[in-house]
Amino acid sequence: MTAGIQPPQATTLEQPALETAREAIADGIEREAMITVFGRCTVDYDGRASSRLEAGDRHVMLKPDGAALVHTNEGQQPVNWQPPGCEHAVRCEDDALVIESLRSTPDERLLVSFQQVLQVSTFAGSDPNEIALVGTEEDLRERILEEPALLESGFTPLATERDTPAGAVDIYGEDSTGRSVVVELKRRRVGPDAVSQLRRYVDALSRDLHADAAVRGILVAPSVTDRADRLLAQHDLEFVSLEPTDG
Amino acid sequence: MTAGIQPPQATTLEQPALETAREAIADGIEREAMITVFGRCTVDYDGRASSRLEAGDRHVMLKPDGAALVHTNEGQQPVNWQPPGCEHAVRCEDDALVIESLRSTPDERLLVSFQQVLQVSTFAGSDPNEIALVGTEEDLRERILEEPALLESGFTPLATERDTPAGAVDIYGEDSTGRSVVVELKRRRVGPDAVSQLRRYVDALSRDLHADAAVRGILVAPSVTDRADRLLAQHDLEFVSLEPTDG
DNA sequence: ATGTTGATTTCGTAA
DNA sequence: TTACGAAGTCAACAT
């Protein structure tokens, strides 16, 4: 039986003893609930890098998919975390409640040691819907494929994700004179990196086709920075201003 | 008086009426506490992109710095969010508890509408310590500056963050023969993008110096992918395998 | 498993 | 404020 088909429920312990908190957390892991713990803790991480965070009051969330998040009262990003797929464990030792989250490939370990727990909660519910997002690079691609003239009059798309030795080109096509065109799409204002990316594709495709006429490269984005603009000119690449959505 | 100097505290309401929940949230915003709400909600976002999420049980966190996070029971990343600096507001309308988080530059709006609230909590505490992180690109740079021979015998660093028309070079220096060297550092295994970046810097510096001898470009990273390796060869760039830390 | 790229990337820093 | 690049980036998708 999965948590998803249960009626939504939330349980809370306030200022529990560490052992009481441990039991609630262990039970929540067992039941595959979302678990939150707030209290005074230290945090240690070791893996791709290493970090240590001395004692402070923080909010820890454990998800049933194995993700772990440690949030302070500032910032959008967690101060420490573990991605989905980790194994969570909880134990009491030396007057501390220790939450350990382990991962392999790469080996990574997150240790949160609570000296004091102010609250433990567990949450179970259902969430059947996926998010619908508009305004992505995918939308920009569809916009151009539906109306290629937005790029330029006479443009004919021939392939998306066309493979080259340097990677997959967003849109590959021909202009009105039959010249090959590589199109790189970005949903927002771009800098030099996007120009370099386009240049790589144009270079690779030129070698691949050993075409008589040079391959054209067109960057499509709402706008470009000055430096990107200079790079475009330097390498005879072109720019078309276009946004992901009409509105 | 700020929350930071208060004794840590946590308050919780279970299955509150919507109006009761609204009061607790409004009070938490006023007191600059961290606030969490768990219940059945829909989520709408409009700004750099747009999204809609139909009804489901989710965990919402509001931080006193203006950040907002909407978490489902899966994934490390929030399904919707708002960065620090936003204004949070809460109100009841049409049998729903509505949390609105607004931002400007760019104009962005996050709307979370709860049909049912299972729990509201507020958290106040202190967190005086900063995280200490080891194993970053900064560490790799320091390692090379302390022992330039790790790069190659006779290498002399002359500048870090040296500016070029294409951006700032991680380390700029000379080899034992006096040739200019551009070093690009990456803390982990790299792909084609890092090679393009190095190439941009070498190009720019070559023009800038209009040197008699070609400028050398060296990529320093633990390892490179096959494609990156081919790109390095294509552009006469070099690679030195090195990790951010000794251990 | 690794490679490649997009992302409402976020975050920090410098100009 | 904008620009540029790092990040324990994460996440999706392909090989």
Short mmCIF file of C-alpha atoms (C1' of nucleotides) in Angstrom, two decimals:
data_model
loop_
_atom_site.label_atom_id
_atom_site.label_comp_id
_atom_site.label_asym_id
_atom_site.label_seq_id
_atom_site.Cartn_x
_atom_site.Cartn_y
_atom_site.Cartn_z
CA MET A 1 0.00 0.00 0.00
CA THR A 2 1.41 3.39 -0.94
CA ALA A 3 1.01 6.71 0.77
CA GLY A 4 -0.53 8.13 -2.38
CA ILE A 5 -3.94 6.53 -1.91
CA GLN A 6 -4.29 7.41 1.77
CA PRO A 7 -6.38 10.36 2.88
CA PRO A 8 -4.05 13.28 3.53
CA GLN A 9 -2.70 13.38 7.04
CA ALA A 10 -0.23 15.31 9.12
CA THR A 11 1.18 14.43 12.52
CA THR A 12 3.19 16.72 14.75
CA LEU A 13 5.26 16.44 17.91
CA GLU A 14 6.30 19.62 19.69
CA GLN A 15 9.50 19.69 21.75
CA PRO A 16 9.78 15.91 21.79
CA ALA A 17 12.52 14.13 23.67
CA LEU A 18 15.26 13.04 21.26
CA GLU A 19 14.26 9.38 21.52
CA THR A 20 10.60 10.26 20.92
CA ALA A 21 11.64 12.28 17.89
CA ARG A 22 13.73 9.38 16.66
CA GLU A 23 10.75 7.05 16.81
CA ALA A 24 8.53 9.47 14.91
CA ILE A 25 11.12 9.95 12.20
CA ALA A 26 11.83 6.23 11.89
CA ASP A 27 8.09 5.61 11.64
CA GLY A 28 7.76 8.30 8.98
CA ILE A 29 10.57 6.76 6.91
CA GLU A 30 8.88 3.36 7.26
CA ARG A 31 5.52 4.79 6.16
CA GLU A 32 7.15 6.67 3.27
CA ALA A 33 5.90 10.01 4.51
CA MET A 34 7.43 13.42 4.06
CA ILE A 35 9.19 14.28 7.30
CA THR A 36 10.25 17.66 8.66
CA VAL A 37 12.42 18.33 11.69
CA PHE A 38 13.15 21.76 13.13
CA GLY A 39 15.75 22.31 15.82
CA ARG A 40 19.33 23.09 16.76
CA CYS A 41 21.77 21.00 14.74
CA THR A 42 25.18 20.69 13.15
CA VAL A 43 25.49 19.48 9.56
CA ASP A 44 28.32 17.59 7.90
CA TYR A 45 28.57 16.65 4.26
CA ASP A 46 31.21 14.63 2.51
CA GLY A 47 31.20 13.52 -1.12
CA ARG A 48 31.92 15.45 -4.30
CA ALA A 49 33.01 18.17 -1.89
CA SER A 50 32.95 18.47 1.90
CA SER A 51 31.29 20.93 4.23
CA ARG A 52 30.66 21.60 7.87
CA LEU A 53 28.03 23.80 9.44
CA GLU A 54 28.23 24.56 13.16
CA ALA A 55 25.24 24.62 15.49
CA GLY A 56 22.18 26.62 14.51
CA ASP A 57 18.40 26.31 14.15
CA ARG A 58 17.41 24.75 10.84
CA HIS A 59 14.59 23.02 9.02
CA VAL A 60 15.25 19.54 7.65
CA MET A 61 12.99 17.78 5.15
CA LEU A 62 13.21 14.10 4.24
CA LYS A 63 11.26 12.89 1.22
CA PRO A 64 10.16 9.32 0.57
CA ASP A 65 12.12 9.27 -2.70
CA GLY A 66 15.32 9.67 -0.68
CA ALA A 67 15.85 13.40 -1.09
CA ALA A 68 16.97 15.43 1.92
CA LEU A 69 16.98 19.21 2.33
CA VAL A 70 18.47 21.39 5.07
CA HIS A 71 17.10 24.93 5.03
CA THR A 72 18.18 27.94 7.04
CA ASN A 73 15.91 30.96 7.32
CA GLU A 74 17.62 32.52 4.31
CA GLY A 75 17.94 31.71 0.66
CA GLN A 76 16.01 29.78 -1.90
CA GLN A 77 18.56 26.98 -1.95
CA PRO A 78 19.08 24.51 0.88
CA VAL A 79 22.37 24.99 2.73
CA ASN A 80 22.93 21.24 2.51
CA TRP A 81 21.05 18.50 0.72
CA GLN A 82 21.01 15.03 -0.71
CA PRO A 83 19.42 14.14 -4.06
CA PRO A 84 16.64 11.55 -4.53
CA GLY A 85 17.75 7.93 -4.27
CA CYS A 86 19.45 8.18 -0.90
CA GLU A 87 18.86 5.98 2.10
CA HIS A 88 17.79 7.81 5.21
CA ALA A 89 18.55 6.48 8.69
CA VAL A 90 17.99 7.93 12.14
CA ARG A 91 19.52 7.09 15.52
CA CYS A 92 20.26 8.56 18.92
CA GLU A 93 23.82 8.80 20.15
CA ASP A 94 25.58 10.89 22.82
CA ASP A 95 22.66 13.18 23.60
CA ALA A 96 22.09 13.86 19.91
CA LEU A 97 19.56 12.78 17.34
CA VAL A 98 21.46 11.89 14.18
CA ILE A 99 19.93 11.75 10.72
CA GLU A 100 22.16 10.14 8.13
CA SER A 101 21.48 10.17 4.40
CA LEU A 102 23.67 7.99 2.21
CA ARG A 103 24.20 7.82 -1.52
CA SER A 104 26.39 5.76 -3.81
CA THR A 105 27.91 6.67 -7.21
CA PRO A 106 29.16 8.96 -6.10
CA ASP A 107 29.61 8.01 -2.47
CA GLU A 108 28.14 10.86 -0.51
CA ARG A 109 27.10 11.24 3.07
CA LEU A 110 25.01 13.84 4.85
CA LEU A 111 24.93 13.90 8.65
CA VAL A 112 22.56 16.13 10.60
CA SER A 113 23.06 16.00 14.34
CA PHE A 114 20.33 17.59 16.47
CA GLN A 115 21.13 18.72 20.00
CA GLN A 116 17.57 19.95 20.39
CA VAL A 117 14.39 19.18 18.48
CA LEU A 118 11.58 21.71 18.58
CA GLN A 119 9.25 19.98 16.17
CA VAL A 120 8.88 16.79 14.16
CA SER A 121 6.13 16.42 11.58
CA THR A 122 5.16 13.79 9.06
CA PHE A 123 3.00 14.41 6.04
CA ALA A 124 1.22 11.96 3.76
CA GLY A 125 -0.99 12.95 0.89
CA SER A 126 -1.70 12.50 -2.78
CA ASP A 127 -0.47 14.62 -5.65
CA PRO A 128 -1.81 13.19 -8.91
CA ASN A 129 -1.08 16.17 -11.16
CA GLU A 130 1.96 17.18 -13.13
CA ILE A 131 2.95 20.77 -13.56
CA ALA A 132 2.22 22.46 -16.89
CA LEU A 133 4.99 24.90 -17.81
CA VAL A 134 4.96 27.38 -20.68
CA GLY A 135 7.74 29.57 -21.97
CA THR A 136 10.55 27.05 -22.35
CA GLU A 137 13.07 26.52 -25.13
CA GLU A 138 10.79 23.71 -26.31
CA ASP A 139 8.03 26.28 -26.84
CA LEU A 140 10.41 28.48 -28.82
CA ARG A 141 11.28 25.52 -31.06
CA GLU A 142 7.62 24.70 -31.68
CA ARG A 143 6.93 28.32 -32.48
CA ILE A 144 9.58 28.34 -35.21
CA LEU A 145 8.63 24.94 -36.62
CA GLU A 146 5.03 26.09 -36.97
CA GLU A 147 6.02 29.35 -38.62
CA PRO A 148 9.56 29.10 -40.05
CA ALA A 149 9.26 32.58 -41.56
CA LEU A 150 9.68 33.92 -38.01
CA LEU A 151 13.33 32.99 -38.46
CA GLU A 152 13.55 34.33 -41.97
CA SER A 153 11.55 34.21 -45.16
CA GLY A 154 12.21 31.00 -47.06
CA PHE A 155 13.69 29.02 -44.18
CA THR A 156 12.90 25.30 -44.27
CA PRO A 157 13.43 23.21 -41.13
CA LEU A 158 14.76 19.74 -41.97
CA ALA A 159 15.48 18.24 -38.56
CA THR A 160 15.51 18.89 -34.84
CA GLU A 161 18.19 17.51 -32.58
CA ARG A 162 20.31 16.73 -35.62
CA ASP A 163 23.47 15.00 -34.48
CA THR A 164 26.92 16.35 -35.27
CA PRO A 165 30.36 15.39 -33.95
CA ALA A 166 30.00 18.32 -31.54
CA GLY A 167 26.54 17.44 -30.30
CA ALA A 168 22.90 17.80 -31.30
CA VAL A 169 21.78 20.92 -33.16
CA ASP A 170 18.48 22.45 -32.00
CA ILE A 171 17.14 23.04 -35.50
CA TYR A 172 18.84 22.14 -38.76
CA GLY A 173 17.48 23.43 -42.06
CA GLU A 174 18.03 25.24 -45.35
CA ASP A 175 17.59 28.84 -46.36
CA SER A 176 15.88 29.99 -49.54
CA THR A 177 19.11 29.54 -51.50
CA GLY A 178 19.66 25.99 -50.29
CA ARG A 179 22.44 26.78 -47.85
CA SER A 180 22.60 24.71 -44.68
CA VAL A 181 21.52 26.53 -41.53
CA VAL A 182 22.26 25.65 -37.91
CA VAL A 183 19.88 27.24 -35.41
CA GLU A 184 20.63 27.50 -31.68
CA LEU A 185 17.69 28.40 -29.44
CA LYS A 186 17.74 30.13 -26.06
CA ARG A 187 14.66 31.08 -24.10
CA ARG A 188 16.27 34.18 -22.64
CA ARG A 189 18.97 36.81 -23.17
CA VAL A 190 22.29 35.10 -23.80
CA GLY A 191 25.96 35.69 -23.24
CA PRO A 192 29.18 34.44 -24.85
CA ASP A 193 28.60 30.79 -23.92
CA ALA A 194 25.66 30.43 -26.28
CA VAL A 195 27.69 31.90 -29.13
CA SER A 196 30.50 29.42 -28.48
CA GLN A 197 27.99 26.61 -28.51
CA LEU A 198 26.60 27.68 -31.87
CA ARG A 199 30.11 28.08 -33.22
CA ARG A 200 30.96 24.51 -32.20
CA TYR A 201 27.97 23.17 -34.07
CA VAL A 202 28.66 25.21 -37.19
CA ASP A 203 32.31 24.10 -37.20
CA ALA A 204 31.38 20.47 -36.74
CA LEU A 205 28.69 20.49 -39.40
CA SER A 206 30.95 22.30 -41.87
CA ARG A 207 33.54 19.54 -41.52
CA ASP A 208 30.89 16.86 -41.62
CA LEU A 209 29.26 18.14 -44.79
CA HIS A 210 32.50 19.52 -46.26
CA ALA A 211 29.99 21.71 -48.02
CA ASP A 212 30.88 23.97 -50.92
CA ALA A 213 29.06 26.89 -49.35
CA ALA A 214 29.68 27.79 -45.74
CA VAL A 215 27.15 26.68 -43.17
CA ARG A 216 25.13 29.52 -41.67
CA GLY A 217 24.69 29.72 -37.90
CA ILE A 218 21.76 31.59 -36.41
CA LEU A 219 21.28 32.28 -32.74
CA VAL A 220 17.64 32.76 -31.73
CA ALA A 221 16.96 34.43 -28.40
CA PRO A 222 15.14 37.46 -27.00
CA SER A 223 18.40 39.41 -26.95
CA VAL A 224 22.18 39.14 -26.56
CA THR A 225 24.79 40.87 -24.42
CA ASP A 226 27.38 43.20 -25.95
CA ARG A 227 30.16 40.67 -25.67
CA ALA A 228 28.01 37.98 -27.25
CA ASP A 229 27.17 40.37 -30.06
CA ARG A 230 30.86 41.00 -30.73
CA LEU A 231 31.55 37.28 -30.73
CA LEU A 232 28.74 36.70 -33.20
CA ALA A 233 30.23 39.26 -35.57
CA GLN A 234 33.75 37.87 -35.16
CA HIS A 235 32.62 34.44 -36.29
CA ASP A 236 30.12 35.50 -38.94
CA LEU A 237 27.21 34.17 -37.00
CA GLU A 238 23.76 35.69 -37.11
CA PHE A 239 21.13 36.65 -34.57
CA VAL A 240 17.34 36.69 -34.69
CA SER A 241 15.37 38.15 -31.81
CA LEU A 242 12.47 35.95 -30.79
CA GLU A 243 10.77 35.00 -27.53
CA PRO A 244 9.46 31.59 -26.51
CA THR A 245 5.85 32.73 -26.54
CA ASP A 246 3.77 35.15 -28.52
CA GLY A 247 2.19 36.95 -25.53
CA MET B 1 13.93 43.33 17.51
CA THR B 2 14.88 40.57 15.12
CA ALA B 3 13.97 36.89 15.21
CA GLY B 4 17.63 36.00 15.42
CA ILE B 5 18.07 36.94 19.07
CA GLN B 6 14.91 35.23 20.31
CA PRO B 7 15.04 31.83 21.95
CA PRO B 8 14.15 29.22 19.34
CA GLN B 9 10.46 28.53 19.09
CA ALA B 10 8.01 26.61 16.98
CA THR B 11 4.23 26.91 16.89
CA THR B 12 1.86 24.52 15.15
CA LEU B 13 -1.81 24.42 14.23
CA GLU B 14 -3.31 21.12 13.08
CA GLN B 15 -6.28 21.11 10.73
CA PRO B 16 -7.01 24.79 11.32
CA ALA B 17 -9.98 26.53 9.74
CA LEU B 18 -8.84 28.56 6.74
CA GLU B 19 -9.33 31.86 8.55
CA THR B 20 -7.38 30.56 11.56
CA ALA B 21 -4.60 29.45 9.24
CA ARG B 22 -4.61 32.86 7.59
CA GLU B 23 -4.14 34.58 10.93
CA ALA B 24 -1.24 32.30 11.89
CA ILE B 25 0.50 32.87 8.54
CA ALA B 26 -0.06 36.63 8.65
CA ASP B 27 1.33 36.67 12.16
CA GLY B 28 4.35 34.63 11.08
CA ILE B 29 5.08 37.03 8.22
CA GLU B 30 4.78 39.94 10.63
CA ARG B 31 7.16 38.28 13.09
CA GLU B 32 9.61 37.37 10.32
CA ALA B 33 9.41 33.68 11.09
CA MET B 34 9.85 30.75 8.76
CA ILE B 35 6.38 29.47 7.92
CA THR B 36 5.29 26.11 6.58
CA VAL B 37 1.85 25.14 5.31
CA PHE B 38 0.82 21.64 4.29
CA GLY B 39 -2.47 20.91 2.55
CA ARG B 40 -4.42 20.56 -0.67
CA CYS B 41 -3.69 23.40 -3.05
CA THR B 42 -3.40 24.61 -6.61
CA VAL B 43 -0.35 26.62 -7.69
CA ASP B 44 -0.05 29.26 -10.38
CA TYR B 45 3.12 30.99 -11.46
CA ASP B 46 3.60 33.74 -13.98
CA GLY B 47 6.83 35.56 -14.75
CA ARG B 48 9.88 34.52 -16.76
CA ALA B 49 7.70 31.55 -17.68
CA SER B 50 4.21 30.45 -16.62
CA SER B 51 2.92 27.31 -14.95
CA ARG B 52 -0.18 25.78 -13.47
CA LEU B 53 -0.44 22.90 -11.07
CA GLU B 54 -3.84 21.38 -10.30
CA ALA B 55 -4.99 20.32 -6.85
CA GLY B 56 -2.73 18.11 -4.75
CA ASP B 57 -1.19 17.88 -1.30
CA ARG B 58 1.99 19.96 -1.01
CA HIS B 59 4.34 21.58 1.46
CA VAL B 60 4.85 25.33 1.22
CA MET B 61 7.64 27.21 2.96
CA LEU B 62 7.84 30.98 3.31
CA LYS B 63 11.10 32.51 4.50
CA PRO B 64 11.52 35.90 6.13
CA ASP B 65 13.88 37.00 3.34
CA GLY B 66 11.01 36.67 0.89
CA ALA B 67 11.79 33.26 -0.56
CA ALA B 68 8.93 30.82 -1.18
CA LEU B 69 9.15 27.08 -1.90
CA VAL B 70 6.45 24.63 -2.94
CA HIS B 71 7.51 21.02 -2.47
CA THR B 72 5.75 17.83 -3.55
CA ASN B 73 6.76 14.50 -2.04
CA GLU B 74 9.25 13.94 -4.86
CA GLY B 75 12.41 15.61 -6.06
CA GLN B 76 15.12 17.73 -4.61
CA GLN B 77 13.84 20.82 -6.38
CA PRO B 78 10.64 22.63 -5.46
CA VAL B 79 7.88 22.29 -8.05
CA ASN B 80 7.30 26.05 -7.81
CA TRP B 81 9.17 28.77 -5.99
CA GLN B 82 9.97 32.43 -5.63
CA PRO B 83 13.47 33.80 -4.93
CA PRO B 84 14.44 35.93 -1.90
CA GLY B 85 13.26 39.52 -2.03
CA CYS B 86 9.60 38.80 -2.66
CA GLU B 87 6.65 40.18 -0.73
CA HIS B 88 4.41 37.54 0.77
CA ALA B 89 0.71 38.19 1.40
CA VAL B 90 -2.08 35.94 2.61
CA ARG B 91 -5.86 36.22 2.39
CA CYS B 92 -9.04 34.17 2.38
CA GLU B 93 -11.34 34.26 -0.63
CA ASP B 94 -14.08 31.97 -1.93
CA ASP B 95 -13.46 29.11 0.51
CA ALA B 96 -9.74 29.18 -0.21
CA LEU B 97 -6.67 30.37 1.62
CA VAL B 98 -4.50 32.25 -0.89
CA ILE B 99 -0.81 32.90 -0.46
CA GLU B 100 0.60 35.37 -2.94
CA SER B 101 4.29 36.06 -3.41
CA LEU B 102 5.25 38.99 -5.60
CA ARG B 103 8.51 40.09 -7.15
CA SER B 104 9.58 42.92 -9.42
CA THR B 105 12.40 43.09 -11.99
CA PRO B 106 11.35 40.80 -13.35
CA ASP B 107 7.65 40.96 -12.50
CA GLU B 108 6.78 37.56 -11.18
CA ARG B 109 3.84 36.21 -9.24
CA LEU B 110 3.31 32.99 -7.37
CA LEU B 111 -0.21 32.08 -6.19
CA VAL B 112 -0.87 29.13 -3.91
CA SER B 113 -4.54 28.51 -3.24
CA PHE B 114 -5.36 26.07 -0.45
CA GLN B 115 -8.72 24.33 -0.38
CA GLN B 116 -7.71 22.48 2.76
CA VAL B 117 -4.97 23.14 5.30
CA LEU B 118 -3.73 20.21 7.39
CA GLN B 119 -0.97 22.04 9.22
CA VAL B 120 0.51 25.51 9.68
CA SER B 121 3.77 25.99 11.55
CA THR B 122 6.00 28.94 12.29
CA PHE B 123 9.63 28.68 13.27
CA ALA B 124 11.95 31.25 14.78
CA GLY B 125 15.53 30.61 15.76
CA SER B 126 19.08 31.75 15.37
CA ASP B 127 21.67 30.55 12.92
CA PRO B 128 24.92 32.46 13.48
CA ASN B 129 27.26 30.20 11.51
CA GLU B 130 28.22 30.14 7.87
CA ILE B 131 28.87 26.92 6.01
CA ALA B 132 32.49 25.94 5.35
CA LEU B 133 32.84 24.23 1.99
CA VAL B 134 35.95 22.48 0.68
CA GLY B 135 36.63 21.09 -2.76
CA THR B 136 35.64 24.03 -4.94
CA GLU B 137 37.29 25.54 -8.00
CA GLU B 138 38.72 28.15 -5.63
CA ASP B 139 40.54 25.36 -3.79
CA LEU B 140 41.93 24.07 -7.07
CA ARG B 141 43.23 27.54 -7.92
CA GLU B 142 44.92 27.92 -4.56
CA ARG B 143 46.48 24.51 -4.92
CA ILE B 144 48.11 25.48 -8.23
CA LEU B 145 49.20 28.93 -7.04
CA GLU B 146 50.92 27.34 -4.05
CA GLU B 147 52.64 24.74 -6.20
CA PRO B 148 52.73 25.84 -9.86
CA ALA B 149 54.77 22.76 -10.79
CA LEU B 150 51.57 20.75 -10.39
CA LEU B 151 50.60 22.30 -13.70
CA GLU B 152 53.99 21.81 -15.29
CA SER B 153 57.59 22.33 -14.38
CA GLY B 154 58.63 25.94 -14.85
CA PHE B 155 55.15 27.43 -14.93
CA THR B 156 54.90 30.91 -13.42
CA PRO B 157 51.46 32.32 -12.50
CA LEU B 158 51.26 36.04 -13.25
CA ALA B 159 47.59 36.85 -12.55
CA THR B 160 44.25 35.41 -11.59
CA GLU B 161 41.02 36.64 -13.08
CA ARG B 162 43.00 38.39 -15.79
CA ASP B 163 40.58 40.28 -17.98
CA THR B 164 40.37 39.67 -21.71
CA PRO B 165 37.83 40.83 -24.31
CA ALA B 166 36.19 37.42 -23.85
CA GLY B 167 36.05 37.49 -20.08
CA ALA B 168 38.27 36.79 -17.09
CA VAL B 169 40.88 34.03 -17.30
CA ASP B 170 41.17 31.80 -14.21
CA ILE B 171 44.98 31.81 -14.18
CA TYR B 172 47.26 33.64 -16.56
CA GLY B 173 51.00 32.94 -16.60
CA GLU B 174 54.14 31.98 -18.51
CA ASP B 175 55.82 28.68 -19.17
CA SER B 176 59.53 28.01 -18.81
CA THR B 177 60.18 29.37 -22.31
CA GLY B 178 58.27 32.60 -21.67
CA ARG B 179 55.19 31.72 -23.69
CA SER B 180 51.88 33.04 -22.41
CA VAL B 181 49.61 30.42 -20.84
CA VAL B 182 45.88 30.59 -20.22
CA VAL B 183 44.62 28.14 -17.60
CA GLU B 184 40.97 27.20 -17.21
CA LEU B 185 40.03 25.38 -14.01
CA LYS B 186 37.17 22.97 -13.41
CA ARG B 187 36.54 21.18 -10.16
CA ARG B 188 35.15 18.08 -11.88
CA ARG B 189 35.14 16.08 -15.10
CA VAL B 190 34.31 18.37 -17.98
CA GLY B 191 32.59 18.24 -21.34
CA PRO B 192 32.77 20.30 -24.53
CA ASP B 193 31.56 23.52 -22.94
CA ALA B 194 34.70 23.94 -20.86
CA VAL B 195 36.86 23.46 -23.94
CA SER B 196 34.90 26.13 -25.80
CA GLN B 197 35.36 28.46 -22.88
CA LEU B 198 39.12 27.95 -22.86
CA ARG B 199 39.22 28.41 -26.60
CA ARG B 200 37.42 31.75 -26.29
CA TYR B 201 39.98 33.00 -23.81
CA VAL B 202 42.96 31.83 -25.87
CA ASP B 203 41.53 33.46 -28.99
CA ALA B 204 40.86 36.70 -27.20
CA LEU B 205 44.25 36.86 -25.53
CA SER B 206 46.05 36.00 -28.77
CA ARG B 207 44.41 38.98 -30.45
CA ASP B 208 44.99 41.17 -27.44
CA LEU B 209 48.69 40.39 -27.22
CA HIS B 210 49.16 39.91 -30.97
CA ALA B 211 51.99 37.76 -29.68
CA ASP B 212 54.68 36.35 -31.88
CA ALA B 213 54.35 32.92 -30.31
CA ALA B 214 50.93 31.37 -29.99
CA VAL B 215 49.24 31.51 -26.59
CA ARG B 216 49.00 28.14 -24.88
CA GLY B 217 45.67 27.03 -23.37
CA ILE B 218 45.61 24.46 -20.60
CA LEU B 219 42.47 22.91 -19.17
CA VAL B 220 42.88 21.68 -15.61
CA ALA B 221 40.27 19.24 -14.32
CA PRO B 222 40.09 15.75 -12.85
CA SER B 223 39.23 14.33 -16.30
CA VAL B 224 37.54 15.09 -19.62
CA THR B 225 34.93 13.34 -21.76
CA ASP B 226 35.84 11.83 -25.12
CA ARG B 227 34.23 14.61 -27.07
CA ALA B 228 35.98 17.22 -24.98
CA ASP B 229 39.25 15.43 -25.58
CA ARG B 230 38.72 15.52 -29.34
CA LEU B 231 37.89 19.22 -29.17
CA LEU B 232 41.04 19.90 -27.21
CA ALA B 233 43.12 18.17 -29.87
CA GLN B 234 41.31 19.96 -32.69
CA HIS B 235 42.19 23.34 -31.25
CA ASP B 236 45.69 22.54 -29.99
CA LEU B 237 44.68 22.94 -26.39
CA GLU B 238 46.21 20.96 -23.56
CA PHE B 239 44.91 19.09 -20.55
CA VAL B 240 46.33 18.50 -17.07
CA SER B 241 44.58 16.15 -14.70
CA LEU B 242 44.27 17.62 -11.21
CA GLU B 243 41.67 17.54 -8.45
CA PRO B 244 40.61 20.41 -6.18
CA THR B 245 42.03 18.76 -3.09
CA ASP B 246 44.96 16.56 -2.27
CA GLY B 247 43.02 13.91 -0.35
"C1'" DA C 1 26.26 4.14 -15.99
"C1'" DT C 2 27.97 8.25 -18.59
"C1'" DG C 3 27.37 12.20 -21.70
"C1'" DT C 4 25.15 16.40 -23.04
"C1'" DT C 5 22.23 20.29 -22.41
"C1'" DG C 6 18.32 23.05 -20.43
"C1'" DA C 7 16.74 25.62 -16.29
"C1'" DT C 8 11.40 30.39 -13.89
"C1'" DT C 9 18.41 27.45 -12.93
"C1'" DT C 10 20.39 30.09 -8.17
"C1'" DC C 11 24.29 32.35 -6.33
"C1'" DG C 12 28.23 35.36 -5.90
"C1'" DT C 13 31.15 38.96 -7.65
"C1'" DA C 14 32.64 42.75 -10.34
"C1'" DA C 15 31.92 46.65 -13.22
"C1'" DT D 1 21.41 47.06 -12.31
"C1'" DT D 2 23.60 44.03 -15.56
"C1'" DA D 3 27.04 40.62 -16.94
"C1'" DC D 4 29.57 36.66 -16.46
"C1'" DG D 5 30.75 32.20 -14.73
"C1'" DA D 6 30.62 28.57 -10.80
"C1'" DA D 7 27.73 25.07 -8.64
"C1'" DG D 8 28.26 19.25 -4.09
"C1'" DT D 9 24.35 22.74 -9.41
"C1'" DC D 10 19.53 19.46 -10.54
"C1'" DA D 11 16.75 17.10 -13.99
"C1'" DA D 12 15.62 15.15 -18.49
"C1'" DC D 13 16.93 12.48 -22.12
"C1'" DA D 14 19.91 9.82 -25.05
"C1'" DT D 15 23.65 6.47 -25.64
#
